[in-house]
mmCIF file of C-alpha atoms and ligand atoms in Angstrom:
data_model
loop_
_atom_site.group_PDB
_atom_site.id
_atom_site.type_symbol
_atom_site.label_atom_id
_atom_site.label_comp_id
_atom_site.label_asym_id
_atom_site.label_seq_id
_atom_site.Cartn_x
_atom_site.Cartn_y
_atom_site.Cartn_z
ATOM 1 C CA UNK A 21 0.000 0.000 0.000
ATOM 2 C CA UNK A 22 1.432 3.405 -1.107
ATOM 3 C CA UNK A 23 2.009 6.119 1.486
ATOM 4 C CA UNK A 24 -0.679 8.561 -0.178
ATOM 5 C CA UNK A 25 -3.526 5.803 0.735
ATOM 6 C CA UNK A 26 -2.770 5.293 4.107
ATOM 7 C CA UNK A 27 -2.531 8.133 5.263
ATOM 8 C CA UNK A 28 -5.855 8.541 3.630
ATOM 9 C CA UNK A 29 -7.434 5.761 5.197
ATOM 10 C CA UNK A 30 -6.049 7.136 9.141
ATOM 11 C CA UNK A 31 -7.495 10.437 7.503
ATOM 12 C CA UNK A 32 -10.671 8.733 7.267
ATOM 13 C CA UNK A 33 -10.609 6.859 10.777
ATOM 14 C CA UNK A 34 -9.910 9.657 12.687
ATOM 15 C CA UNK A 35 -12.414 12.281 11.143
ATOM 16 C CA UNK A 36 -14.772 9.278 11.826
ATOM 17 C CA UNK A 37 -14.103 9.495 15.485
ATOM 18 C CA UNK A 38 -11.355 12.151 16.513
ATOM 19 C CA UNK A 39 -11.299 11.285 20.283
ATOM 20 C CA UNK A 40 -11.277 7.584 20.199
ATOM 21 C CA UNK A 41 -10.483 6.016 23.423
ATOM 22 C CA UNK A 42 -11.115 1.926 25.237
ATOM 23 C CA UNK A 43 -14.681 0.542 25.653
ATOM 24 C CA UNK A 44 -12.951 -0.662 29.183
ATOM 25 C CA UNK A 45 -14.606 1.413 32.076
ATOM 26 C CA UNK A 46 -11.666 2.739 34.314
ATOM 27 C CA UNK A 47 -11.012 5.474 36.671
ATOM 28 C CA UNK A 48 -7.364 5.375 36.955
ATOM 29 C CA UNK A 49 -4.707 3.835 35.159
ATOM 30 C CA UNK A 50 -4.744 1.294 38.231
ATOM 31 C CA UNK A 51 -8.059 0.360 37.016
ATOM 32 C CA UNK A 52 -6.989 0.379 33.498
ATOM 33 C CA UNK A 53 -4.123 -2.144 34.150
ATOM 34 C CA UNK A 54 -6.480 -4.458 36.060
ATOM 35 C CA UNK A 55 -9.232 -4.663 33.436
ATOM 36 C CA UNK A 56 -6.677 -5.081 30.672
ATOM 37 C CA UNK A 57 -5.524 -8.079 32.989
ATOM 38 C CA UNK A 58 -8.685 -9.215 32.898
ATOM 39 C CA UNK A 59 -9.938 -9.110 29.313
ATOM 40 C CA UNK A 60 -7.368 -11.570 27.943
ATOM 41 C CA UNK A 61 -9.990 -13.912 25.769
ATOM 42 C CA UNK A 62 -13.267 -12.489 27.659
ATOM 43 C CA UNK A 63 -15.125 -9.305 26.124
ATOM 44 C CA UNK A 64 -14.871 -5.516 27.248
ATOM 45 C CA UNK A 65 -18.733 -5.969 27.960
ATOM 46 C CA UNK A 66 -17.700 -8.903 30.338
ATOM 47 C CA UNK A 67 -15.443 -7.289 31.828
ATOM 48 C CA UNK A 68 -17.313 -4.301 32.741
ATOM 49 C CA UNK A 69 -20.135 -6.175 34.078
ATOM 50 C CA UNK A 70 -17.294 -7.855 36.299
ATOM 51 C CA UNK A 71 -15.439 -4.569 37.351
ATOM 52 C CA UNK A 72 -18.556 -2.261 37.663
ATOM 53 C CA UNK A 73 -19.228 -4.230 41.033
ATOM 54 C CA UNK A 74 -14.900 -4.961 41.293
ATOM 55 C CA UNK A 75 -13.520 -1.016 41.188
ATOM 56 C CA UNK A 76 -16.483 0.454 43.763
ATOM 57 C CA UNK A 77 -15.175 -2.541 45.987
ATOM 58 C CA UNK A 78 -11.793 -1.700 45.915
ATOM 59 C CA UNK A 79 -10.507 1.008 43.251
ATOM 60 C CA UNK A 80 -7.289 0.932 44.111
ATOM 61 C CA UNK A 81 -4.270 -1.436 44.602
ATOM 62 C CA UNK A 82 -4.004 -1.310 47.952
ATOM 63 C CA UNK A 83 -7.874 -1.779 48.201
ATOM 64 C CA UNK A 84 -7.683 -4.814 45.875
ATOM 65 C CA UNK A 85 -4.723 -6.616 47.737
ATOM 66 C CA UNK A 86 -7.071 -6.556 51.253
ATOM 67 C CA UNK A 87 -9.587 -8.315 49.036
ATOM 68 C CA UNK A 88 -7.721 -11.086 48.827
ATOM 69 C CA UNK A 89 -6.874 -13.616 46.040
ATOM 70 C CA UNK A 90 -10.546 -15.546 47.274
ATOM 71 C CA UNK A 91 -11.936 -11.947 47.213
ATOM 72 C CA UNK A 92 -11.453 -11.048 43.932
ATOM 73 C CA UNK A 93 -12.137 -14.175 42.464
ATOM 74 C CA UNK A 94 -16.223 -13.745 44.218
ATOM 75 C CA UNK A 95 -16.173 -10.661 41.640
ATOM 76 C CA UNK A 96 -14.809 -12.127 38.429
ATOM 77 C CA UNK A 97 -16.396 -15.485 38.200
ATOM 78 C CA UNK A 98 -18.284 -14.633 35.279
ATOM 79 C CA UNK A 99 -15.283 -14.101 33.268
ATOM 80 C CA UNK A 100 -12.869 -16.539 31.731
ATOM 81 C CA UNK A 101 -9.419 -17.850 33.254
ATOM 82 C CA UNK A 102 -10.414 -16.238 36.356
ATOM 83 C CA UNK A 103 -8.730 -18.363 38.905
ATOM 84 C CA UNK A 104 -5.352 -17.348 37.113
ATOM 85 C CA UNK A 105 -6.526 -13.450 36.921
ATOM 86 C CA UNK A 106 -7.168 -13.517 40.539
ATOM 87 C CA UNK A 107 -4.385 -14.420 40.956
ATOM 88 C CA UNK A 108 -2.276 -12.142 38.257
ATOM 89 C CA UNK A 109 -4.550 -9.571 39.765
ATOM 90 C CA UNK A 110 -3.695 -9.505 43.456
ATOM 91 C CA UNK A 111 0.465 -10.445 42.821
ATOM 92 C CA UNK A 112 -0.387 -7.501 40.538
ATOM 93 C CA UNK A 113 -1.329 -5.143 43.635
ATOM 94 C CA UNK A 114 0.940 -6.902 45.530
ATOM 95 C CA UNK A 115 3.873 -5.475 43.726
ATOM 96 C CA UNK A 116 2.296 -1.836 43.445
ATOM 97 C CA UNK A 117 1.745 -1.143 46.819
ATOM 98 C CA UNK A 118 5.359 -2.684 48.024
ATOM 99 C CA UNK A 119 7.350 -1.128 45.209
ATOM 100 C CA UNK A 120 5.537 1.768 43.632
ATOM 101 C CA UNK A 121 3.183 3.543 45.931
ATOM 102 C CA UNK A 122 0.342 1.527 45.187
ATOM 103 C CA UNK A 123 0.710 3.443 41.906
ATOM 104 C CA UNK A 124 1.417 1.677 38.101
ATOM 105 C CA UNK A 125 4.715 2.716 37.061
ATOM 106 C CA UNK A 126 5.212 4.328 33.846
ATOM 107 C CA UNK A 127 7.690 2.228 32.396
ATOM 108 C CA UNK A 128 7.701 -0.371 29.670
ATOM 109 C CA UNK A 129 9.875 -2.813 31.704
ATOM 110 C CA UNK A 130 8.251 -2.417 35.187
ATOM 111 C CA UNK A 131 5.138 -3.245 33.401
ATOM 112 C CA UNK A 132 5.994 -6.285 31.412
ATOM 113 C CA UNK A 133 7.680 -7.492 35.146
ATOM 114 C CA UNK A 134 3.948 -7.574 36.338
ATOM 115 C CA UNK A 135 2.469 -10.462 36.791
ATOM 116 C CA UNK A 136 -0.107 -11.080 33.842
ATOM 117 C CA UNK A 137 1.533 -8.222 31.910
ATOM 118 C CA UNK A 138 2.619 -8.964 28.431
ATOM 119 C CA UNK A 139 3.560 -6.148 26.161
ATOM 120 C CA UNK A 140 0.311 -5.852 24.645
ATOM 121 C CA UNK A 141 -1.047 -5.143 28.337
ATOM 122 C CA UNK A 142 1.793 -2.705 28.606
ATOM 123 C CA UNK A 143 1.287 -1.290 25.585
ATOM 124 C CA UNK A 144 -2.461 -0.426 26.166
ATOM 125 C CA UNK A 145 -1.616 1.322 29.050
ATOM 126 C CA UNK A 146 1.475 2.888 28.136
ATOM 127 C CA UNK A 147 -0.913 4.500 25.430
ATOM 128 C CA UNK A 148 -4.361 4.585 26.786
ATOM 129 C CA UNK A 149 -3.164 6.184 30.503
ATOM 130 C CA UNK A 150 -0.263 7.743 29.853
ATOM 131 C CA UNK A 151 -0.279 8.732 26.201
ATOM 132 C CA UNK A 152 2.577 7.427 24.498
ATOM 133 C CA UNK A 153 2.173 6.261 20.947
ATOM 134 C CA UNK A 154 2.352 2.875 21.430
ATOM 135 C CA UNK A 155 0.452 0.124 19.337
ATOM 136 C CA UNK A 156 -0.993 -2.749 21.205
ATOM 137 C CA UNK A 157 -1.727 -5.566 18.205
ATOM 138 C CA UNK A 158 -4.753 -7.809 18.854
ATOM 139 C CA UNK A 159 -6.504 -10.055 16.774
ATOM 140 C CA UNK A 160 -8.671 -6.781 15.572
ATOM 141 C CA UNK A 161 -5.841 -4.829 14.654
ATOM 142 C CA UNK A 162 -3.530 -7.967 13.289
ATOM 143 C CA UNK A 163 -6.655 -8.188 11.036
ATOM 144 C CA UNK A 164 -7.273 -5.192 9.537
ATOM 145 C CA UNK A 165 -3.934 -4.317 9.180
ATOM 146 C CA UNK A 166 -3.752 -7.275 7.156
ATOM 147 C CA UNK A 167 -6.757 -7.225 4.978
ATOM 148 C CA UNK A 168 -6.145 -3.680 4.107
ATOM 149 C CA UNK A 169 -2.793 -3.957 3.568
ATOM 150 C CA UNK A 170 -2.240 -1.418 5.761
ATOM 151 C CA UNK A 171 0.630 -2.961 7.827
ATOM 152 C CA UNK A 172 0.364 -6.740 6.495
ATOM 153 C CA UNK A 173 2.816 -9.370 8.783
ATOM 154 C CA UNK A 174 3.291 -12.908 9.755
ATOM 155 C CA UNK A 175 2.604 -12.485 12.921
ATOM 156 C CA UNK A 176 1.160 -9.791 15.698
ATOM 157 C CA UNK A 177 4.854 -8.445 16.479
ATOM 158 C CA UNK A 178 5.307 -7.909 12.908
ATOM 159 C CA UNK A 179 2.186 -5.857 12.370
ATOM 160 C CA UNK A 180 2.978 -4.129 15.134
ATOM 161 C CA UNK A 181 6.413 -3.221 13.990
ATOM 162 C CA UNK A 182 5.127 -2.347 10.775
ATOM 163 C CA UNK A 183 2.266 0.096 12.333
ATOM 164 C CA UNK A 184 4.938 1.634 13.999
ATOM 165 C CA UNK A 185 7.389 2.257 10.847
ATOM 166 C CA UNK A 186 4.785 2.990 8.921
ATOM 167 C CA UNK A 187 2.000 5.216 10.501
ATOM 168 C CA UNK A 188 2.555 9.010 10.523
ATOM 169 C CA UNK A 189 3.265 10.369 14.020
ATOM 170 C CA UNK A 190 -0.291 12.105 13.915
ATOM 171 C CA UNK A 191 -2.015 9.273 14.032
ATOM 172 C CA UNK A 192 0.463 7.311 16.311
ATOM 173 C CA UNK A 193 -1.283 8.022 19.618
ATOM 174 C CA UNK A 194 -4.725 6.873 18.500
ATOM 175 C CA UNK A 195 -4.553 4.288 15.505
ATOM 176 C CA UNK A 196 -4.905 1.687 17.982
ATOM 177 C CA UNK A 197 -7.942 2.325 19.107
ATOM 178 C CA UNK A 198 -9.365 3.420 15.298
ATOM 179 C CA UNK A 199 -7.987 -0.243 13.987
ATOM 180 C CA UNK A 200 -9.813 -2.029 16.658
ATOM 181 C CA UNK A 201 -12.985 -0.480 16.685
ATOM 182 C CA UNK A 202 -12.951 -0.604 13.122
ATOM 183 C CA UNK A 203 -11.944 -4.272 13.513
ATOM 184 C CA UNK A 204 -15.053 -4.663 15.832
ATOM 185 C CA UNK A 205 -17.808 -3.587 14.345
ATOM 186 C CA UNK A 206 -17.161 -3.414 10.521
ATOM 187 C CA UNK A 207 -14.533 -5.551 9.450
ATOM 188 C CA UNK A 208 -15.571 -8.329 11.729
ATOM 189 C CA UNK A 209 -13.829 -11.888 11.616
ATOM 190 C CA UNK A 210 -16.290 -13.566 9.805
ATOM 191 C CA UNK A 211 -17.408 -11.854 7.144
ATOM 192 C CA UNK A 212 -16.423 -7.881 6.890
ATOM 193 C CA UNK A 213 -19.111 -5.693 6.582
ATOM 194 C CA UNK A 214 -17.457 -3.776 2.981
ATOM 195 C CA UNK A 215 -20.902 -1.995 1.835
ATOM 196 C CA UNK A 216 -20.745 0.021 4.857
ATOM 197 C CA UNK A 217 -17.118 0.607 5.637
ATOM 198 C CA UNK A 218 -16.038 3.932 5.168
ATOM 199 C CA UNK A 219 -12.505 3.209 3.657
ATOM 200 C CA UNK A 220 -13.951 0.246 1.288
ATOM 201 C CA UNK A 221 -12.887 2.413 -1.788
ATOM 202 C CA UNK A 222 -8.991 2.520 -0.274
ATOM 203 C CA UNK A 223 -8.681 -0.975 1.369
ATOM 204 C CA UNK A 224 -6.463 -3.526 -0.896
ATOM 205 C CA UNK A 225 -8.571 -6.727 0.726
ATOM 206 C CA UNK A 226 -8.894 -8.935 -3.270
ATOM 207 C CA UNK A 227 -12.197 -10.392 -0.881
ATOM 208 C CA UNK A 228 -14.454 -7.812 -0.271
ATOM 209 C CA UNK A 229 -18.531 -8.250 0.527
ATOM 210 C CA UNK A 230 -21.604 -6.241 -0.379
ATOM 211 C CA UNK A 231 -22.605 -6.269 2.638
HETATM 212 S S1 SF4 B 304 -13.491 -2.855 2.856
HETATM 213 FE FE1 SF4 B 304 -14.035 -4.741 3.917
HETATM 214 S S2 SF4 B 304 -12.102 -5.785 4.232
HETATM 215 FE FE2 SF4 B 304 -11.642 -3.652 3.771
HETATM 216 S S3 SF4 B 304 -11.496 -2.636 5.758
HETATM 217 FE FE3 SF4 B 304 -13.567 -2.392 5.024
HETATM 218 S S4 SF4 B 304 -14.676 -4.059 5.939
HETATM 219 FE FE4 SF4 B 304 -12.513 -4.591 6.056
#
């Protein structure tokens, strides 16, 4: 894909929705971190359900960590994996409150040292809390990228490499969350919705629907 089209397409995107942000519910970048924990293969809408009863409980690390690995688990049984979230979840705290305040450090490698924490966890909330221009790849975004040859790789570290190269420093800060809402609701897994997609005339995917 040339240059000229991309940045037409992020064009698009962003006039779409200029101030794109998570579907998550947080308060704080603490709650951020913990209901990015928690949505590993579960849905923002389950996860909200979970945490909307979770964060009034105990909104903040040191408020989780008295809940107890038991005690958190009574509020996330409806979600997946959630004996090993729990678990993430109050080491999680654990670490916070002894070594940073009870705050979450703003630092690539004192994230990815969290329990639970891989660098797309990081990455979401090096970008969504804090700002920085970082590109968390999901299965969304590894999508997308791919169909519309926006940023086509092997594999979710190459896309996200590629977004990175790639993406003009305008649109650094908030292409993750145009790709995956775009990736969401309108070019879905199964069959992408083309007939209503607002960059169908720009996308390169040899596949497209009429839908
Ligand atoms: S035209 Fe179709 S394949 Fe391309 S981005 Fe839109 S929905 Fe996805």
């Amino acid at each position: 894909m040339n240059k000229d089209k991309r940045y037409q397409i992020l064009s698009r995107l962003r006039d779409n929705n200029p101030n794109p942000t998570t579907e998550l519910e947080y308060e704080s970048p603490f709650q951020l971190l913990i209901a990015v924990l928690l949505s590993a293969q579960a849905t923002d809408v389950g996860v909200n359900k979970a945490t909307r009863k979770l964060f009034p409980a105990a909104p903040t690390a040191e408020t989780m960590l008295a809940l107890g690995v038991d005690g958190i688990k009574d509020y996330i049984k409806t979600i997946g994996l959630f004996n090993s979230k729990a678990e993430n979840a109050y080491k999680t705290c654990k670490i916070l409150v002894e070594q940073y305040n009870g705050e979450v450090p703003e630092s690539r490698e004192a994230l990815e040292a969290l329990p639970g924490v891989g660098r797309k966890t990081a990455n979401v909330v090096l970008n969504t809390a804090f700002g920085w221009p970082t590109i968390a790849v999901d299965t969304h975004i590894y999508r997308v990228s791919n169909r519309t040859k926006l940023a086509p790789g092997k594999n979710v570290n190459e896309v996200e490499q590629k977004l990175l190269k790639v993406v003009p420093k305008e649109f650094k800060v908030d292409v993750h969350h145009w790709l995956i809402l775009h990736g969401r609701y309108t070019c879905v897994a199964r069959k992408p919705r083309c007939g209503s997609c607002i960059i169908e005339d720009l996308c390169e995917f040899k596949d497209k629907t009429s839908d």
